[in-house]
Short mmCIF file of C-alpha atoms in Angstrom, two decimals:
data_model
loop_
_atom_site.label_atom_id
_atom_site.label_comp_id
_atom_site.label_asym_id
_atom_site.label_seq_id
_atom_site.Cartn_x
_atom_site.Cartn_y
_atom_site.Cartn_z
CA MET A 494 9.90 -0.55 16.02
CA ARG A 495 6.29 -0.68 16.02
CA GLN A 496 3.82 -2.70 17.92
CA ILE A 497 2.03 -2.93 14.87
CA ILE A 498 1.85 -2.67 11.19
CA ILE A 499 -1.55 -3.12 8.84
CA ILE A 500 -0.94 -3.98 5.29
CA GLY A 501 -3.67 -2.75 3.06
CA SER A 502 -6.57 0.25 3.41
CA GLY A 503 -9.94 -1.34 2.35
CA PRO A 504 -12.68 -2.16 5.03
CA ALA A 505 -10.50 -4.76 6.64
CA GLY A 506 -7.10 -2.79 7.18
CA TYR A 507 -9.05 0.56 8.27
CA THR A 508 -11.28 -1.48 10.67
CA ALA A 509 -8.63 -3.03 12.21
CA ALA A 510 -6.66 0.41 12.47
CA VAL A 511 -9.53 1.92 14.16
CA TYR A 512 -9.52 -0.94 16.61
CA ALA A 513 -5.75 -0.65 16.95
CA ALA A 514 -5.74 2.66 17.33
CA ARG A 515 -8.24 2.81 20.09
CA ALA A 516 -6.48 0.12 21.84
CA ASN A 517 -3.23 2.81 21.74
CA LEU A 518 -1.46 0.73 19.28
CA GLN A 519 -0.40 3.29 17.65
CA PRO A 520 -1.09 1.46 14.36
CA LEU A 521 0.97 2.19 10.88
CA LEU A 522 -1.07 1.38 8.09
CA ILE A 523 0.55 1.16 4.67
CA ALA A 524 -1.92 1.84 2.11
CA SER A 525 -0.29 1.43 -1.32
CA SER A 526 0.82 3.98 -3.60
CA VAL A 527 -2.15 3.83 -6.26
CA GLU A 528 -4.55 1.25 -5.10
CA ALA A 529 -5.04 3.08 -1.49
CA GLY A 530 -8.76 2.60 -0.55
CA GLY A 531 -9.10 -0.71 -2.11
CA GLU A 532 -11.75 -2.13 -4.36
CA LEU A 533 -14.62 0.22 -2.95
CA MET A 534 -12.82 3.16 -4.66
CA ASN A 535 -14.02 1.93 -8.30
CA THR A 536 -17.36 1.15 -7.09
CA THR A 537 -20.29 3.99 -7.17
CA ASP A 538 -23.51 3.55 -4.94
CA VAL A 539 -22.84 0.87 -1.73
CA GLU A 540 -26.24 0.08 -0.68
CA ASN A 541 -25.56 -2.95 1.61
CA TYR A 542 -23.42 -1.19 4.11
CA PRO A 543 -25.37 -0.58 7.64
CA GLY A 544 -25.60 3.07 8.60
CA PHE A 545 -26.31 4.39 5.22
CA PRO A 546 -29.64 4.23 4.54
CA GLU A 547 -29.70 6.45 1.33
CA GLY A 548 -26.52 4.59 0.32
CA ILE A 549 -23.20 6.20 0.02
CA GLN A 550 -20.39 6.33 -2.53
CA GLY A 551 -17.27 3.84 -2.51
CA PRO A 552 -15.04 6.42 -2.15
CA ASP A 553 -16.83 8.29 0.32
CA LEU A 554 -16.92 5.50 2.65
CA MET A 555 -13.38 4.72 2.40
CA THR A 556 -12.50 8.28 2.97
CA LYS A 557 -15.00 8.07 6.38
CA MET A 558 -13.35 4.92 7.36
CA GLN A 559 -9.47 6.11 6.95
CA GLU A 560 -10.76 9.86 8.59
CA GLN A 561 -11.95 7.28 11.56
CA ALA A 562 -8.67 5.43 11.94
CA GLU A 563 -6.70 8.38 11.84
CA ARG A 564 -8.94 10.34 14.63
CA PHE A 565 -7.41 7.82 16.88
CA GLY A 566 -3.72 7.95 15.93
CA THR A 567 -3.28 5.56 12.84
CA GLU A 568 -0.37 6.90 10.84
CA VAL A 569 -1.14 6.06 6.82
CA VAL A 570 1.73 5.71 4.46
CA TYR A 571 1.05 5.65 0.77
CA ASP A 572 3.53 3.41 -0.45
CA ASP A 573 3.63 -0.28 -1.76
CA VAL A 574 4.87 -3.13 0.33
CA ALA A 575 7.62 -4.87 -1.56
CA GLU A 576 8.83 -7.62 0.75
CA VAL A 577 7.74 -9.04 4.26
CA ASP A 578 9.74 -11.12 6.55
CA LEU A 579 6.90 -12.63 9.08
CA THR A 580 8.91 -15.25 10.71
CA GLY A 581 10.24 -14.79 14.23
CA PRO A 582 9.22 -12.65 16.88
CA ILE A 583 10.13 -9.07 15.37
CA LYS A 584 8.39 -9.03 11.75
CA SER A 585 10.04 -6.80 8.73
CA VAL A 586 8.06 -5.10 6.24
CA THR A 587 9.98 -3.37 3.27
CA LEU A 588 8.48 -0.65 1.67
CA GLY A 589 8.71 0.29 -2.35
CA SER A 590 10.96 3.16 -1.42
CA GLY A 591 13.17 0.69 0.25
CA GLU A 592 12.55 1.84 4.05
CA LYS A 593 12.49 -1.10 6.26
CA LEU A 594 9.89 -0.93 9.15
CA GLU A 595 9.76 -3.42 11.87
CA ALA A 596 6.72 -4.50 13.90
CA LEU A 597 5.82 -6.98 16.97
CA ALA A 598 2.74 -7.87 14.96
CA VAL A 599 1.17 -7.47 11.31
CA ILE A 600 -2.41 -7.28 10.20
CA VAL A 601 -2.42 -8.55 6.43
CA ALA A 602 -5.38 -6.95 4.92
CA THR A 603 -4.09 -6.88 1.12
CA GLY A 604 -7.70 -7.86 -0.13
CA SER A 605 -8.19 -9.40 -3.89
CA ALA A 606 -7.57 -8.59 -7.45
CA TYR A 607 -9.50 -8.68 -10.59
CA ARG A 608 -9.51 -12.29 -12.42
CA LYS A 609 -8.47 -12.00 -16.07
CA LEU A 610 -10.38 -14.26 -18.66
CA GLY A 611 -6.69 -15.84 -19.23
CA LEU A 612 -7.08 -15.16 -23.28
CA ASP A 613 -4.12 -14.30 -25.31
CA ASP A 614 -5.46 -11.00 -27.07
CA GLU A 615 -6.65 -9.75 -23.12
CA GLU A 616 -3.37 -7.90 -22.17
CA ARG A 617 -2.76 -6.61 -25.85
CA LEU A 618 -6.16 -5.04 -26.04
CA SER A 619 -6.61 -3.75 -22.17
CA GLY A 620 -7.11 -0.21 -22.21
CA HIS A 621 -8.02 -0.61 -25.96
CA GLY A 622 -11.73 -1.42 -25.37
CA VAL A 623 -10.85 -4.24 -22.53
CA SER A 624 -11.43 -2.81 -19.11
CA TRP A 625 -12.01 -4.04 -15.49
CA CYS A 626 -13.22 -0.80 -14.23
CA ALA A 627 -16.81 0.62 -15.71
CA THR A 628 -16.53 3.70 -13.23
CA CYS A 629 -13.09 4.81 -14.93
CA ASP A 630 -13.77 3.98 -18.53
CA GLY A 631 -17.65 3.74 -19.48
CA PHE A 632 -17.40 7.42 -20.45
CA PHE A 633 -15.26 6.26 -23.07
CA PHE A 634 -18.20 3.87 -24.48
CA LYS A 635 -20.72 6.51 -25.28
CA GLY A 636 -23.20 5.28 -27.77
CA LYS A 637 -21.34 1.78 -28.29
CA THR A 638 -22.32 -1.51 -28.16
CA ILE A 639 -20.36 -3.40 -25.26
CA ALA A 640 -20.73 -6.31 -23.29
CA VAL A 641 -19.99 -7.09 -19.40
CA VAL A 642 -18.82 -10.76 -18.77
CA GLY A 643 -19.76 -12.41 -15.41
CA GLY A 644 -22.74 -13.30 -13.50
CA GLY A 645 -22.10 -11.73 -9.90
CA ASP A 646 -22.98 -8.61 -8.17
CA SER A 647 -20.31 -6.93 -9.55
CA ALA A 648 -20.98 -7.60 -13.21
CA MET A 649 -24.72 -6.75 -12.97
CA GLU A 650 -23.57 -3.07 -11.01
CA GLU A 651 -21.24 -2.90 -14.14
CA ALA A 652 -23.84 -3.46 -16.73
CA THR A 653 -26.39 -1.42 -15.25
CA PHE A 654 -23.56 1.30 -14.67
CA LEU A 655 -22.90 1.08 -18.20
CA THR A 656 -25.96 1.48 -19.81
CA ARG A 657 -25.63 5.27 -18.88
CA PHE A 658 -22.81 5.64 -21.91
CA ALA A 659 -23.59 2.54 -24.03
CA SER A 660 -26.32 2.42 -26.47
CA LYS A 661 -26.51 -1.73 -25.84
CA VAL A 662 -24.99 -3.97 -22.90
CA TYR A 663 -24.91 -7.45 -23.16
CA VAL A 664 -23.94 -9.47 -20.22
CA ILE A 665 -22.36 -13.13 -21.15
CA HIS A 666 -22.53 -15.61 -18.65
CA ARG A 667 -21.33 -19.12 -18.63
CA LYS A 668 -24.55 -20.57 -16.73
CA ASP A 669 -27.82 -20.23 -17.37
CA THR A 670 -28.53 -18.44 -13.88
CA LEU A 671 -26.84 -15.46 -11.97
CA ARG A 672 -25.08 -15.63 -8.92
CA ALA A 673 -25.63 -11.97 -8.33
CA SER A 674 -28.32 -11.11 -5.52
CA LYS A 675 -31.75 -10.77 -6.41
CA ILE A 676 -32.18 -6.66 -6.58
CA MET A 677 -29.08 -6.72 -8.44
CA GLN A 678 -30.22 -9.07 -10.83
CA ASP A 679 -33.87 -7.53 -10.90
CA ARG A 680 -32.58 -4.32 -12.18
CA ALA A 681 -30.73 -5.63 -14.63
CA PHE A 682 -33.69 -7.78 -16.28
CA ALA A 683 -35.55 -4.36 -15.86
CA ASN A 684 -33.33 -2.30 -18.06
CA ASP A 685 -33.96 -2.09 -21.69
CA LYS A 686 -30.53 -1.59 -22.64
CA ILE A 687 -29.37 -5.10 -21.38
CA ASP A 688 -29.57 -8.43 -22.96
CA PHE A 689 -28.24 -11.58 -21.72
CA ILE A 690 -26.08 -13.98 -23.40
CA TRP A 691 -26.44 -17.23 -21.56
CA ASN A 692 -24.38 -20.29 -21.22
CA SER A 693 -21.82 -18.73 -23.22
CA GLU A 694 -18.14 -17.76 -22.77
CA VAL A 695 -15.53 -15.85 -24.00
CA VAL A 696 -12.95 -17.54 -26.16
CA GLY A 697 -11.43 -15.03 -27.96
CA ILE A 698 -11.10 -10.90 -28.25
CA LEU A 699 -11.05 -9.76 -31.95
CA GLY A 700 -9.46 -6.34 -33.00
CA ALA A 701 -6.07 -5.34 -34.23
CA ASP A 702 -5.76 -2.06 -32.24
CA ALA A 703 -8.70 -2.09 -30.43
CA VAL A 704 -12.27 -4.35 -29.43
CA GLU A 705 -14.08 -5.00 -32.33
CA GLY A 706 -16.02 -8.03 -31.04
CA VAL A 707 -15.67 -11.61 -29.13
CA ARG A 708 -15.71 -15.05 -29.99
CA LEU A 709 -18.32 -16.80 -27.98
CA ARG A 710 -18.38 -20.30 -27.37
CA ASP A 711 -21.86 -22.19 -26.21
CA THR A 712 -21.12 -24.03 -23.17
CA VAL A 713 -23.86 -26.17 -23.79
CA ALA A 714 -23.88 -26.99 -27.83
CA GLY A 715 -20.25 -26.07 -28.00
CA THR A 716 -21.19 -24.12 -30.86
CA GLU A 717 -18.73 -20.66 -31.48
CA SER A 718 -20.05 -17.56 -32.79
CA ILE A 719 -19.21 -13.93 -33.21
CA LEU A 720 -20.20 -11.10 -31.37
CA GLU A 721 -19.56 -7.46 -32.60
CA LEU A 722 -18.28 -5.12 -29.66
CA GLY A 723 -17.12 -1.77 -29.26
CA GLY A 724 -15.80 -2.71 -25.67
CA LEU A 725 -15.63 -5.74 -23.13
CA PHE A 726 -15.83 -5.24 -19.17
CA VAL A 727 -14.51 -8.23 -17.63
CA ALA A 728 -15.96 -8.66 -14.14
CA ILE A 729 -15.64 -12.77 -13.22
CA GLY A 730 -14.62 -12.45 -9.81
CA ASN A 731 -11.42 -11.88 -7.74
CA ASP A 732 -8.47 -13.55 -6.43
CA PRO A 733 -6.97 -13.14 -3.23
CA ARG A 734 -3.53 -11.28 -3.20
CA THR A 735 -1.19 -13.45 -1.34
CA HIS A 736 2.22 -12.95 -3.47
CA LEU A 737 3.57 -10.87 -0.51
CA VAL A 738 3.11 -13.98 1.87
CA HIS A 739 3.71 -17.15 -0.13
CA GLY A 740 6.16 -19.22 1.51
CA GLN A 741 5.75 -17.82 4.54
CA LEU A 742 2.15 -18.12 5.56
CA ASP A 743 -0.10 -21.36 5.04
CA LEU A 744 -2.97 -20.82 2.08
CA THR A 745 -5.98 -23.02 1.37
CA PRO A 746 -6.91 -24.87 -1.20
CA GLU A 747 -8.97 -21.83 -2.49
CA GLY A 748 -5.48 -19.51 -2.57
CA THR A 749 -6.56 -17.77 0.79
CA ILE A 750 -4.59 -16.95 3.74
CA SER A 751 -5.61 -20.02 6.14
CA VAL A 752 -6.75 -18.84 9.56
CA GLY A 753 -7.64 -20.88 12.63
CA GLY A 754 -11.45 -21.09 12.80
CA ARG A 755 -13.56 -17.64 13.60
CA SER A 756 -10.29 -16.01 14.57
CA SER A 757 -7.68 -14.13 12.36
CA LYS A 758 -4.42 -16.11 13.28
CA THR A 759 -2.49 -17.35 10.67
CA SER A 760 0.16 -20.05 10.56
CA GLN A 761 2.63 -17.46 11.99
CA SER A 762 2.65 -16.22 15.21
CA GLY A 763 2.00 -12.59 15.52
CA VAL A 764 0.68 -12.47 12.00
CA PHE A 765 -2.87 -11.84 11.52
CA ALA A 766 -4.99 -11.89 8.09
CA ALA A 767 -8.36 -10.25 7.60
CA GLY A 768 -11.07 -9.02 4.72
CA ASP A 769 -11.05 -10.71 1.28
CA VAL A 770 -7.32 -12.28 1.49
CA VAL A 771 -9.02 -14.68 3.74
CA ASP A 772 -12.19 -14.90 2.10
CA PRO A 773 -12.99 -17.28 -0.83
CA THR A 774 -17.14 -17.08 0.10
CA TYR A 775 -18.59 -13.96 1.37
CA ARG A 776 -16.31 -10.98 0.01
CA GLN A 777 -18.33 -8.01 1.24
CA ALA A 778 -17.23 -4.63 2.37
CA VAL A 779 -19.25 -5.16 5.99
CA THR A 780 -17.63 -8.95 6.39
CA ALA A 781 -14.30 -7.53 5.35
CA ALA A 782 -14.68 -4.83 7.70
CA ALA A 783 -15.83 -7.49 10.61
CA SER A 784 -12.91 -9.48 9.79
CA GLY A 785 -10.56 -6.30 10.23
CA CYS A 786 -12.00 -5.82 13.87
CA VAL A 787 -11.32 -9.62 14.86
CA ALA A 788 -7.48 -9.16 13.50
CA ALA A 789 -7.19 -6.08 15.47
CA LEU A 790 -8.43 -7.91 18.95
CA ASP A 791 -6.29 -11.09 17.86
CA ALA A 792 -3.33 -8.88 17.81
CA GLU A 793 -4.10 -6.80 20.80
CA HIS A 794 -4.63 -10.10 22.81
CA TYR A 795 -1.06 -11.38 21.25
CA LEU A 796 0.88 -8.55 22.19
CA SER A 797 -0.76 -8.29 25.44
CA ILE A 798 1.21 -11.32 26.24
CA LEU A 799 4.44 -10.83 24.79
CA PRO A 800 7.28 -10.80 27.03
CA GLN A 801 7.72 -7.09 28.57
CA ASP A 802 11.34 -6.50 26.83
CA LEU A 803 10.09 -6.97 23.50
CA LEU A 804 6.95 -4.45 23.98
CA ALA A 805 9.42 -2.09 25.60
CA LYS A 806 11.58 -1.95 22.66
CA ALA A 807 8.48 -1.31 20.61
CA SER A 808 7.27 1.68 22.68
CA GLU A 809 10.94 3.07 23.14
CA THR A 810 11.34 3.25 19.21
CA GLU A 811 8.13 5.00 18.86
CA LEU A 812 9.16 8.01 21.28
CA ALA A 813 11.97 8.15 19.51
CA THR A 814 10.51 8.53 16.15
CA VAL A 815 8.13 11.17 18.10
CA THR A 816 10.99 13.46 19.28
CA ASN A 817 13.08 13.15 16.18
CA MET B 1296 5.73 20.62 -8.51
CA THR B 1297 2.56 20.23 -10.49
CA ALA B 1298 2.13 19.33 -13.92
CA ARG B 1299 0.32 21.98 -16.09
CA SER B 1300 -2.81 21.49 -17.69
CA VAL B 1301 -3.10 21.60 -21.50
CA THR B 1302 -6.17 22.18 -23.50
CA GLU B 1303 -7.42 21.89 -27.28
CA ALA B 1304 -6.38 25.26 -27.70
CA ASN B 1305 -2.62 24.97 -26.65
CA PHE B 1306 -2.45 21.41 -27.38
CA ASP B 1307 -0.08 21.97 -30.65
CA GLN B 1308 1.86 24.43 -28.69
CA GLU B 1309 2.65 22.55 -25.73
CA VAL B 1310 2.73 19.06 -26.85
CA ILE B 1311 3.06 18.55 -30.89
CA ASN B 1312 5.25 21.17 -31.79
CA ASN B 1313 7.10 20.67 -28.13
CA GLU B 1314 11.06 20.16 -28.48
CA LYS B 1315 11.34 18.29 -25.49
CA THR B 1316 9.78 14.83 -24.69
CA VAL B 1317 6.15 15.20 -23.44
CA LEU B 1318 4.11 12.89 -21.60
CA VAL B 1319 0.40 13.42 -21.65
CA ASP B 1320 -1.65 12.17 -18.56
CA PHE B 1321 -5.49 11.93 -19.93
CA TRP B 1322 -7.31 12.20 -16.83
CA ALA B 1323 -10.70 12.90 -14.97
CA GLU B 1324 -12.16 14.08 -11.88
CA TRP B 1325 -14.38 11.28 -11.41
CA CYS B 1326 -11.63 8.60 -12.32
CA GLY B 1327 -9.99 7.47 -8.86
CA PRO B 1328 -6.99 5.80 -10.04
CA CYS B 1329 -6.34 9.14 -12.13
CA ARG B 1330 -6.22 11.09 -8.82
CA ALA B 1331 -4.02 7.91 -7.39
CA VAL B 1332 -1.50 8.52 -10.02
CA SER B 1333 -1.55 12.18 -10.30
CA PRO B 1334 0.99 13.11 -7.37
CA ILE B 1335 3.34 10.68 -8.78
CA LEU B 1336 3.61 11.70 -12.33
CA ASP B 1337 4.23 15.39 -10.36
CA GLN B 1338 6.98 13.78 -8.56
CA ILE B 1339 8.62 12.10 -11.75
CA ALA B 1340 7.90 15.57 -13.41
CA HIS B 1341 9.91 17.13 -10.64
CA GLU B 1342 12.88 15.07 -10.72
CA HIS B 1343 13.05 14.62 -14.40
CA ALA B 1344 12.29 18.05 -15.36
CA ASP B 1345 15.23 18.44 -17.73
CA LYS B 1346 14.24 15.32 -19.73
CA LEU B 1347 10.56 15.01 -19.90
CA ASP B 1348 7.59 17.72 -19.96
CA ILE B 1349 4.47 16.11 -18.12
CA VAL B 1350 1.20 17.68 -18.66
CA LYS B 1351 -2.25 16.83 -18.13
CA LEU B 1352 -5.29 16.78 -20.31
CA ASN B 1353 -9.03 16.64 -19.00
CA VAL B 1354 -10.99 13.96 -21.15
CA ASP B 1355 -14.31 15.57 -19.68
CA ASP B 1356 -13.18 19.11 -20.88
CA HIS B 1357 -11.59 17.83 -24.30
CA PRO B 1358 -13.44 14.89 -25.70
CA GLY B 1359 -12.38 15.65 -28.73
CA LEU B 1360 -8.43 15.11 -28.01
CA ALA B 1361 -9.66 11.83 -26.44
CA ALA B 1362 -11.28 10.54 -28.90
CA LYS B 1363 -8.17 11.45 -31.55
CA TYR B 1364 -6.00 9.52 -29.35
CA GLN B 1365 -8.51 6.58 -28.84
CA ILE B 1366 -8.48 6.70 -25.39
CA THR B 1367 -10.91 3.90 -24.03
CA SER B 1368 -9.19 3.73 -20.47
CA ILE B 1369 -7.72 6.36 -17.69
CA PRO B 1370 -5.30 7.19 -16.56
CA ALA B 1371 -3.80 6.75 -20.05
CA MET B 1372 -0.50 8.24 -20.36
CA LYS B 1373 1.03 9.13 -23.57
CA VAL B 1374 4.42 10.23 -24.43
CA PHE B 1375 5.22 12.27 -27.29
CA GLN B 1376 8.27 13.30 -29.58
CA LYS B 1377 7.95 15.47 -32.27
CA GLY B 1378 4.47 15.26 -32.18
CA GLU B 1379 4.49 11.60 -32.57
CA VAL B 1380 3.11 8.97 -30.01
CA VAL B 1381 6.16 6.81 -28.86
CA LYS B 1382 4.80 5.17 -25.84
CA THR B 1383 1.71 4.28 -24.09
CA VAL B 1384 1.13 3.67 -20.34
CA ILE B 1385 -2.38 2.90 -19.14
CA GLY B 1386 -3.64 2.56 -15.60
CA ALA B 1387 -2.34 3.76 -12.51
CA LYS B 1388 0.91 1.95 -11.08
CA PRO B 1389 3.51 2.47 -8.14
CA LYS B 1390 6.03 4.94 -8.73
CA PRO B 1391 9.05 2.30 -9.15
CA ALA B 1392 6.75 0.73 -12.06
CA LEU B 1393 5.86 3.46 -13.77
CA GLU B 1394 9.57 4.69 -13.66
CA ALA B 1395 10.66 1.44 -15.44
CA ASP B 1396 7.76 2.02 -18.39
CA LEU B 1397 9.39 5.27 -18.87
CA ALA B 1398 13.05 4.72 -18.29
CA ALA B 1399 13.81 4.82 -21.93
CA TYR B 1400 12.76 8.76 -21.96
CA LEU B 1401 13.91 9.61 -18.20
CA ALA B 1402 17.76 9.00 -18.35
#
């Protein structure tokens, strides 16, 4: 048995691991098989993470966080969590491989998942012109006219990035003002290849085998129109990833894991949550990292007041694992 | 075992005229999800070597083939039988999910 297992490998997970490892808790971090590093792995320039005045590439930042966590003894496992049992003093975490792990404390830092438009043809045309990842797929839209749906920072970043490839990028937004930060807005406004389509929502995606256009509805006038496109990038936000803990941890009305005040304490003792999965509002790399720190400190305190016999169990098994 | 790379030059020989079922992994260096799924494909290639050939095609080096097979999202994994695409899987997935998608070609 472990003292602590951390689920998630974004800024929250790795920061929790740095703190837990430096507290000598020998954390095991479950990074996921194909999404290790989290959302920043699909981001290019990160310009607002303190300490990097020239900016840093998302994947480079995550590699550095991982190295920092490993330097102090974090063990990283590249697998997915299939199931958890967070009730009782000993928590269990079952991996995709079937292996069942136990720990006295668990930090849930599972982040969030791209929100879908919820349209009939979205799934069918996903990978055939509908994409959620500009850095992955932009390359294939050289010289094409494409659109980004959304009005936040990630929509602006994607639109700006996509002008490297596309001849024209429309930003489709359902309001007449953007949620994005001023600097990202200004960059998009200044880009000759970007045009904004305000007060419009995508109500249909057209195309037999590949995206040929979208049906737009004017959110003010209610009129519909067709826009011909070679590709559609969706950047309308994220939803917290809580399916693992449904029925075991209390959630907020926004769907995030409910935590007490400024702490990371969930409705289950010994279970802490951090990062986008608890945050319906800010969702920045730096706020996720900060909440990962909070979770590790809360977990450290929780473990320090547990009965000695439980703690002894955890360290015995760790020694046994080491000698194997 | 690492899946071998194919090129424009040997695509016909390695894929189209291959008597075995072949999975072509369309990928690129700059694609994070491609790098994540690559070791999983290597494992599947190793475990099912008798049923399925798995090869990699770099879309940066061979844009012609990427265009021919209408790739707009990577990783894109296309299963070929007798030169025809019989199955397409798009996006990095955990091993059990990928195995489920490819079940018909692994058994």
